[in-house]
Coordinates of C-alpha atoms and ligand atoms in Angstrom, one line a residue:
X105 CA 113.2 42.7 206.6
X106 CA 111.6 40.1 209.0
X107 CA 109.5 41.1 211.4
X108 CA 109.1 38.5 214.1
X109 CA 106.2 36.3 213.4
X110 CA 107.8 35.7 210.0
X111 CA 111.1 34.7 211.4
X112 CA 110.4 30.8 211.9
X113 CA 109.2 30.8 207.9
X114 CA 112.3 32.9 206.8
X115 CA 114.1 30.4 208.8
X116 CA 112.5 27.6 207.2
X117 CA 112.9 29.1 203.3
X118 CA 116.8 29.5 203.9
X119 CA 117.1 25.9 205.3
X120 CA 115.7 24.4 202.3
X121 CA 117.5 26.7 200.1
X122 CA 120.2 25.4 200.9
X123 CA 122.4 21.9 199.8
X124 CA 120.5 18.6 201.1
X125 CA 122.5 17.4 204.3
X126 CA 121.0 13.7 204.2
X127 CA 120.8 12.9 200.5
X128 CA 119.2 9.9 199.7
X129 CA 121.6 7.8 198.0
X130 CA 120.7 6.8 194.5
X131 CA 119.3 3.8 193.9
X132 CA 117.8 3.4 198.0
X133 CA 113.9 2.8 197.7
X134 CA 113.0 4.2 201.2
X135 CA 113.8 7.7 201.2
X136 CA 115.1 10.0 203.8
X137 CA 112.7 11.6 205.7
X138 CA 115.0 14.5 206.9
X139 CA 116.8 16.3 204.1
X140 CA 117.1 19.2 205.4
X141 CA 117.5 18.5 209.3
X142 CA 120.8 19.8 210.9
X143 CA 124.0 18.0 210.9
X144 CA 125.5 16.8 214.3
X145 CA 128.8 17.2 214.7
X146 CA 130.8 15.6 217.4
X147 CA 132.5 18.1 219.6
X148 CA 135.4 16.0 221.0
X149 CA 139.3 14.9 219.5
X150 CA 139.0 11.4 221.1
X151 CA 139.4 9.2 218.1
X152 CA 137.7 6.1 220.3
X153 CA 134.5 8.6 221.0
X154 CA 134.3 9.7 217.3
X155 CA 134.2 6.4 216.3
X156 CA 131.7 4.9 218.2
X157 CA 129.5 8.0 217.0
X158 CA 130.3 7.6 213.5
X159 CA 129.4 4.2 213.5
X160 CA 126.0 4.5 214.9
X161 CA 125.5 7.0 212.2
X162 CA 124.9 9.5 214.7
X163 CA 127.4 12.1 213.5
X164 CA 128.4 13.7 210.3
X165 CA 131.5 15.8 211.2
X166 CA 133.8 16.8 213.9
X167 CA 135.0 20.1 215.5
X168 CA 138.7 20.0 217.2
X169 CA 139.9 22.9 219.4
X170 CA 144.0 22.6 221.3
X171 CA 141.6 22.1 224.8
X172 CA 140.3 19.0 223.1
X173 CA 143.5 18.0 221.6
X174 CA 145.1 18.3 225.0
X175 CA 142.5 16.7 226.9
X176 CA 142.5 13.6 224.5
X177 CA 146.2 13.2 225.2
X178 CA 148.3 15.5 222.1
X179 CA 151.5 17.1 224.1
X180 CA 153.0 18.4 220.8
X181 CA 152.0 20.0 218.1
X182 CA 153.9 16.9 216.0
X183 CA 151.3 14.3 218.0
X184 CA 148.4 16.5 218.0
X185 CA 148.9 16.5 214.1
X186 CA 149.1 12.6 213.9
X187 CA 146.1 12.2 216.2
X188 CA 143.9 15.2 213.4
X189 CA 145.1 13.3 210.5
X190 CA 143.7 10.2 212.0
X191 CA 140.5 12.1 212.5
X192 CA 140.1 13.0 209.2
X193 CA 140.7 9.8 207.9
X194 CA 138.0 7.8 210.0
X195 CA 135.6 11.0 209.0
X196 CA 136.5 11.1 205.4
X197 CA 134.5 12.9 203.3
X198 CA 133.0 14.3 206.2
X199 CA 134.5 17.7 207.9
X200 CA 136.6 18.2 210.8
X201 CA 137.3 21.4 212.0
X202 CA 141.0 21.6 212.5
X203 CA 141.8 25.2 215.0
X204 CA 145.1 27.4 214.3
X205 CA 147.1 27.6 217.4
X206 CA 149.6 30.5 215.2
X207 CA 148.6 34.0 215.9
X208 CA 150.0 36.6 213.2
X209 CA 148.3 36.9 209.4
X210 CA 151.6 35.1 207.5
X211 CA 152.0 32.4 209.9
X212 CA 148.1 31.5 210.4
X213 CA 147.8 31.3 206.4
X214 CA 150.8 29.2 206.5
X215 CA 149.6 26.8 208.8
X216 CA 146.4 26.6 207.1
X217 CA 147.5 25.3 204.8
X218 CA 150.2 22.7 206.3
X219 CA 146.7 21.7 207.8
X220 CA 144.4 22.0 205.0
X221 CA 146.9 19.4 203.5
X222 CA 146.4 16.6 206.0
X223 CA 142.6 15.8 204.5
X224 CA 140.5 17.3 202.4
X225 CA 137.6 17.2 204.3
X226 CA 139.7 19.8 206.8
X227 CA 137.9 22.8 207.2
X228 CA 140.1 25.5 209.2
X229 CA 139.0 27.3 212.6
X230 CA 140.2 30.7 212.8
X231 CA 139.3 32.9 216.3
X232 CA 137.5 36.0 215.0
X233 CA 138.7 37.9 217.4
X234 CA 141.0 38.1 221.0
X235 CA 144.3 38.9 219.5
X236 CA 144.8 42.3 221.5
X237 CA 143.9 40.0 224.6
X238 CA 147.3 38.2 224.2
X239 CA 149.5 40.9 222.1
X240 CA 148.2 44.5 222.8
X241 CA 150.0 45.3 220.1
X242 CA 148.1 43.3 217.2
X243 CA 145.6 44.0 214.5
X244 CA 142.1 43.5 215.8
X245 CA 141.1 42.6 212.1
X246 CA 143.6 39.3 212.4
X247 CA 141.0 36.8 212.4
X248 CA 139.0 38.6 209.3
X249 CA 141.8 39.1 207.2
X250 CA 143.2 35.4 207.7
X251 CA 139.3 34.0 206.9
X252 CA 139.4 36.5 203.7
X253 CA 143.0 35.1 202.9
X254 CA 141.8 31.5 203.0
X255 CA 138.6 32.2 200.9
X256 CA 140.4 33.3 198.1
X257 CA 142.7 30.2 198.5
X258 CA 139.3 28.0 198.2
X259 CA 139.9 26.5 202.0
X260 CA 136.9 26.3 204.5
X261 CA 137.0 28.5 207.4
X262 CA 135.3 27.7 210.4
X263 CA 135.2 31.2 212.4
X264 CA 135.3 30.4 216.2
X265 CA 134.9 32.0 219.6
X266 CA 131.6 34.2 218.4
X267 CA 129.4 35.4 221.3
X268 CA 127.8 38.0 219.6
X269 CA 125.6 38.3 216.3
X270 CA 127.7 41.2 214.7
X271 CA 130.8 38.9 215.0
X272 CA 128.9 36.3 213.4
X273 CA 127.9 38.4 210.7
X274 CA 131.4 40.0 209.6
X275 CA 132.4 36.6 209.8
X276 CA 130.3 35.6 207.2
X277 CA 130.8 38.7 205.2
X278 CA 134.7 37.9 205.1
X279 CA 133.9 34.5 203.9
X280 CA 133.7 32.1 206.3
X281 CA 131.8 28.6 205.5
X282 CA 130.7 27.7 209.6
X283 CA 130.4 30.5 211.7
X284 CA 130.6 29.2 215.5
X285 CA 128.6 30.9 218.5
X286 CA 129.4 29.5 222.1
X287 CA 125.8 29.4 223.8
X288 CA 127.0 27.6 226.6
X289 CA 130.0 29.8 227.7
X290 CA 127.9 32.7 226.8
X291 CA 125.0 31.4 229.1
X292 CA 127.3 29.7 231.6
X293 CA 128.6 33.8 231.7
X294 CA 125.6 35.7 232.0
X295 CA 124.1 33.1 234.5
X296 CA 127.5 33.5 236.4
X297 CA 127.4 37.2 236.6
X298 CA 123.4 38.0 236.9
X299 CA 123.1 35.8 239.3
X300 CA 125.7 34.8 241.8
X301 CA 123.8 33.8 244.2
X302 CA 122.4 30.6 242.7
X303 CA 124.0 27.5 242.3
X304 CA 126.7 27.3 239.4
X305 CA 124.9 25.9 236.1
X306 CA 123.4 28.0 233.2
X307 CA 120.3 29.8 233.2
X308 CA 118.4 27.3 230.9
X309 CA 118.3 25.3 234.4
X310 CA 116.1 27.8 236.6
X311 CA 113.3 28.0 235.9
X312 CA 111.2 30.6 238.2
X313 CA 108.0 29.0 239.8
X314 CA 108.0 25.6 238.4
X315 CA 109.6 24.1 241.3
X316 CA 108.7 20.4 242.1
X317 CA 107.5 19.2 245.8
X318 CA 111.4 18.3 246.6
X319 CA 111.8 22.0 245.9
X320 CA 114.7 21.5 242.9
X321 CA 114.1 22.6 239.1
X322 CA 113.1 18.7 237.7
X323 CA 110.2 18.9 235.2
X324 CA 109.3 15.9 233.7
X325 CA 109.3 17.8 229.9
X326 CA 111.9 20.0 228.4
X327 CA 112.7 23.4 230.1
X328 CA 111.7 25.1 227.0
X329 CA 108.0 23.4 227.6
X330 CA 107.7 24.4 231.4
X331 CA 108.3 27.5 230.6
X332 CA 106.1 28.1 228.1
X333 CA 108.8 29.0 225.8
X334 CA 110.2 31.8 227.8
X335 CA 113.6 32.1 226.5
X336 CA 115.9 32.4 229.6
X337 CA 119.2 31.3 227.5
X338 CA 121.3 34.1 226.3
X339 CA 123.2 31.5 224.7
X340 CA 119.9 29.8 223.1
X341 CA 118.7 33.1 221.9
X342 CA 122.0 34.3 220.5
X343 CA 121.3 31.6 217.8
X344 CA 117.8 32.9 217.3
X345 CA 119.7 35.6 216.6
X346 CA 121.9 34.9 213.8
X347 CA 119.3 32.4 212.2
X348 CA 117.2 35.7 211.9
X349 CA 120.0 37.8 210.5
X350 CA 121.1 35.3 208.0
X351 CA 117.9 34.7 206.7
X352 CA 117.3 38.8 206.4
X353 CA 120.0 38.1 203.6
X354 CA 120.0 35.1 202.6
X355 CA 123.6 34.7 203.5
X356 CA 124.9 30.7 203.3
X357 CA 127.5 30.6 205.9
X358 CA 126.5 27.7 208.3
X359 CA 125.0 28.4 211.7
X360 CA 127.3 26.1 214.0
X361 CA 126.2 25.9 217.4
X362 CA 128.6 25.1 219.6
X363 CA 129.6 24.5 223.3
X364 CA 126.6 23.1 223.9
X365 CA 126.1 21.6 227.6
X366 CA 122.8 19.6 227.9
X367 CA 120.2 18.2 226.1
X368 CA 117.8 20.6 226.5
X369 CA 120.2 23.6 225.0
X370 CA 120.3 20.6 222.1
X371 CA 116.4 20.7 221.7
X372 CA 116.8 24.9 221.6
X373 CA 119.0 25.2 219.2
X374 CA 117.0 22.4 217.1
X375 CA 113.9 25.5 217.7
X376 CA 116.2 28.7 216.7
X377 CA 116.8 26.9 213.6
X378 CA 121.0 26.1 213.6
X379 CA 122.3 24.8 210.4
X380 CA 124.5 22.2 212.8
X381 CA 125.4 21.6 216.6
X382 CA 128.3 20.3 217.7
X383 CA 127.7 18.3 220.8
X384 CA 130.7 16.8 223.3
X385 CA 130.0 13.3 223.2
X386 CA 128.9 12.8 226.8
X387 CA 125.9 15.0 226.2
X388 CA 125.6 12.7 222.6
X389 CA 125.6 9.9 225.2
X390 CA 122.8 11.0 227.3
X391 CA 120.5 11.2 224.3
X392 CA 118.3 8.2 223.6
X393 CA 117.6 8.1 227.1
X394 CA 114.7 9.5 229.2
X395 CA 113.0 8.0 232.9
X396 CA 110.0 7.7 231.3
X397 CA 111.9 5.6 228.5
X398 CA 114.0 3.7 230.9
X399 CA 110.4 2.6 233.1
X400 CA 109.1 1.8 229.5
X401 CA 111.7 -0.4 228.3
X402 CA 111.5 -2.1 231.3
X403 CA 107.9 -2.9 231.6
X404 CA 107.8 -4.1 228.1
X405 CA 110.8 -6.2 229.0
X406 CA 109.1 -7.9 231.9
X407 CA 105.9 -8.7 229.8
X408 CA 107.8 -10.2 226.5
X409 CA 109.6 -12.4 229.1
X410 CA 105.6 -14.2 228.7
X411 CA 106.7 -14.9 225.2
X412 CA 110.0 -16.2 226.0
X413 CA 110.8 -19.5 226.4
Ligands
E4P516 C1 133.5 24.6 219.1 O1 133.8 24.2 218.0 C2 134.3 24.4 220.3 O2 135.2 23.3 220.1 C3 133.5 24.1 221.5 O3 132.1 23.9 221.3 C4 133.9 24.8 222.8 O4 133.0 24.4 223.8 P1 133.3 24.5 225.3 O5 132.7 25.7 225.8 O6 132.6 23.3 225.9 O7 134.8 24.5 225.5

């Protein structure tokens, strides 16, 4: 077992266990310098978005759910189908997760597999859980039994809606390739109910004591740096979490953060060791950019005018 100084290492040893997510490709002199760094995935179904990204070479896969589909304009499940395909197309051999919308054993299988066949670089999101919430009446162990159904029929399963590390884990144990933890709704919760009283955000965003003269929560480094590396994101430490347990066992399911809200939730989970993080593209957006960056560029610019002519 790990005990908690060793968890970073343990962390470490599975990462480069497993397959090299930047391969070099053969015959490139210069190699790359980050084998075994995470994947970014883009979080979003707008084709335009996921384009942009994937040109720039900032992201290796996408994750779909119906609120994205909706939001980037599907209104049937005929459309919403056309507009996946598409994905999967522009992403090829790259992996888009592709979410079930049925919600009993024989139909989710069945619709697995209708999507399954629109790429083969579809991996398939199943909900591990939350069937009771809309049918009282169903099997709790819907979710499970669909992710064990599709790993015997050889299809990727990525298992959504996980908020707790025991989820994660049975997930894994069923046979699920990309187990998916929602930090931010799990933090954006927690804040929410611990602490009413403060202004709606997550948690990662109050920081006690390290106020600035104006009085508001802007440090000039990451949250995780003014705080000395107090963890005050239940989402954050939920990957922690199952990083730890997954290295325990060596288990090779893939660590997907997801609903991710900020940069700095980006920089944590890049600290708790994920395997990937799916990002909406605004937050992709706000990336390369820093004031400090923006006041460099600038001066920089103003001095090479000298060597313009
Ligand atoms: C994961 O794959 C989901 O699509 C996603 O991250 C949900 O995030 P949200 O909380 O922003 O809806």
């Amino acid at each position: 077992m790990l005990s908690p100084e060793s968890i970073g290492a343990a962390i470490h040893a599975r990462r480069v266990r497993l397959p090299e997510t930047h391969a070099t490709p053969a015959g490139k002199r210069l190699a790359h310098r980050a084998p075994h760094a995470p994947m970014i995935f883009a979080d979003t179904a707008d084709y335009d978005d996921i384009k942009s990204l994937y040109e720039a070479g900032i992201i290796t896969g996408v994750t779909t759910n119906p609120t994205l589909l909706k939001k980037a304009g599907a209104r049937s499940w005929d459309q919403a189908k056309e507009m996946l395909t598409a994905i999967l197309k522009l992403m090829h051999p790259m992996p888009v997760s592709l979410e079930l919308t049925m919600l009993n054993r024989e139909e989710m299988v069945r619709q697995a597999e209708e999507l399954a066949a629109l790429g083969e670089n579809s991996v398939i999101k199943v909900p591990i859980g939350g069937y009771r919430a809309i049918d009282p009446a169903a099997d709790p162990y819907t979710g499970l039994r669909v992710i064990h159904d599709l790993w015997e029929r050889d299809i990727r399963v990525n298992c959504t809606l996980i908020f707790n590390s025991t989820q994660a884990f049975w997930a894994a144990m069923v046979g699920a390739t990309y187990v998916s933890p929602f930090l931010g709704r799990l933090a954006d919760y927690e804040y929410k109910h611990d602490h009413p009283e403060r202004p709606a955000g997550n948690a990662l965003y109050w920081i006690e004591d390290h106020r600035n003269a104006q009085g508001d929560q802007h440090v000039s480094n990451s949250e995780y740096v003014a705080s000395a590396g107090a963890r005050k994101d239940t989402g954050v430490r939920l990957i922690h979490e199952i990083c730890a347990i997954f290295s325990n066992y060596d288990i090779q399911s893939l660590v997907l953060a997801s609903s991710l809200r900020n940069p700095v939730q980006l920089t944590e989970c890049l600290l708790a060791g994920a395997d990937i993080l799916t990002v909406p593209a605004e937050v992709l957006k706000t990336v390369p950019d820093h004031p400090l960056t923006d006041a460099g560029m600038i001066s920089f610019n103003d001095d090479a005018q000298a060597f313009i002519k």
